[in-house]
């Protein structure tokens, strides 16, 4: 265990060229949003995802907003989003003046439930955002088939799934547009930052236009649309490039963490649902997330408090967005998302975690759960 005797739930891993590249920005004074790291990071990221275009931006939230603006989402439109996600997925729809329509989760990986999508399509529905929750890809075959049938666009919110694959293809290449976050707790970080990916030249051009305040690339100070300042700085991109150079290491170390947890917690299968994997998916282990089975009487939040008492930080699963004040609708009932939101918790998951750390978490979890069921 680390010397403080405290295990955080997440921690960035900055073991590569981050300092060297950032220093280069400072020494050359290319500290703002023009510079070679922005270009290099974008092109390496596009290559990594297997797409033609990657457009860097200021956050995962701005990436979602740019993708929806590029796709022409506006007032009167509806966009289907899973309720069990970070609130940014829904907020980006609201920023466009459109309405997010919430969809339930499938019980396996907690991602958007394709069967429930079909029920929520209306004449106003323009598209669907699939979220690769906790690093496990959504069922993209089912989502894309439904979208094609109904003439909808698909955006994948891959904020939690850098490097994950579905049927062999990387997250970011699985829909009309992909979006990523580089917040400090994500698999690749730039401090704050985001990326939009796409194979479509027009969508990429539109995302760049909106990112840079809407200024026409051919005519300075001519603004054909109302855009945003969502640019990434060269310093952020310098960190991102160094991170991306080591992404295989980041992913492999997180995979080891998954195996250790799977092994250490295997005997608690009657009490805990451990993460499951769709046979078409190669997930990445963003946050190892378990769900208390219905027989467990201890409240999830009490378990979180007790683990904290042992120096272990965990985090509750997302509160489904349809239960939050800006979106609350008493008529909407999404039982799977609500159950996962109440009974799930994410355990410490990051590249520097050791097998001893994982054993410590598993011991503490076992003790509190068995005490409560005794
Ligand atoms: C982190 C996250 C975002 C938002 O990313 P920011 O960089 O914090 O704006 C969006 N969607 C999901 C699913 C996320 O986990």
Short mmCIF file of C-alpha atoms and ligand atoms in Angstrom, two decimals, residues 59-61 64 85-86 88-89 131 157 159-160 181 183 186 193, ligand 1:
data_model
loop_
_atom_site.label_atom_id
_atom_site.label_comp_id
_atom_site.label_asym_id
_atom_site.label_seq_id
_atom_site.Cartn_x
_atom_site.Cartn_y
_atom_site.Cartn_z
CA UNK A 59 -13.26 18.95 -22.08
CA UNK A 60 -15.32 15.83 -22.62
CA UNK A 61 -18.39 18.00 -22.14
CA UNK A 64 -20.16 16.23 -26.72
CA UNK A 85 -24.20 8.24 -17.15
CA UNK A 86 -22.33 11.32 -16.06
CA UNK A 88 -22.55 15.90 -19.06
CA UNK A 89 -24.01 13.50 -21.64
CA UNK A 131 -22.01 5.69 -23.43
CA UNK A 157 -19.51 9.00 -25.49
CA UNK A 159 -15.08 9.50 -22.09
CA UNK A 160 -14.45 6.39 -19.96
CA UNK A 181 -12.63 13.24 -21.96
CA UNK A 183 -10.12 14.82 -17.10
CA UNK A 186 -9.73 9.24 -17.05
CA UNK A 193 -9.48 18.28 -22.11
C1 LIG B 1 -16.05 12.37 -17.63
C2 LIG B 1 -17.23 12.19 -18.50
C3 LIG B 1 -17.72 13.22 -19.33
C4 LIG B 1 -17.28 14.64 -19.25
O1 LIG B 1 -15.96 14.89 -19.37
P1 LIG B 1 -15.33 16.25 -18.80
O2 LIG B 1 -13.96 16.21 -19.42
O3 LIG B 1 -15.31 16.16 -17.32
O4 LIG B 1 -16.13 17.39 -19.30
C5 LIG B 1 -18.75 12.92 -20.20
N1 LIG B 1 -19.32 11.72 -20.23
C6 LIG B 1 -18.90 10.71 -19.45
C7 LIG B 1 -19.56 9.38 -19.55
C8 LIG B 1 -17.85 10.91 -18.53
O5 LIG B 1 -17.46 9.92 -17.72
#
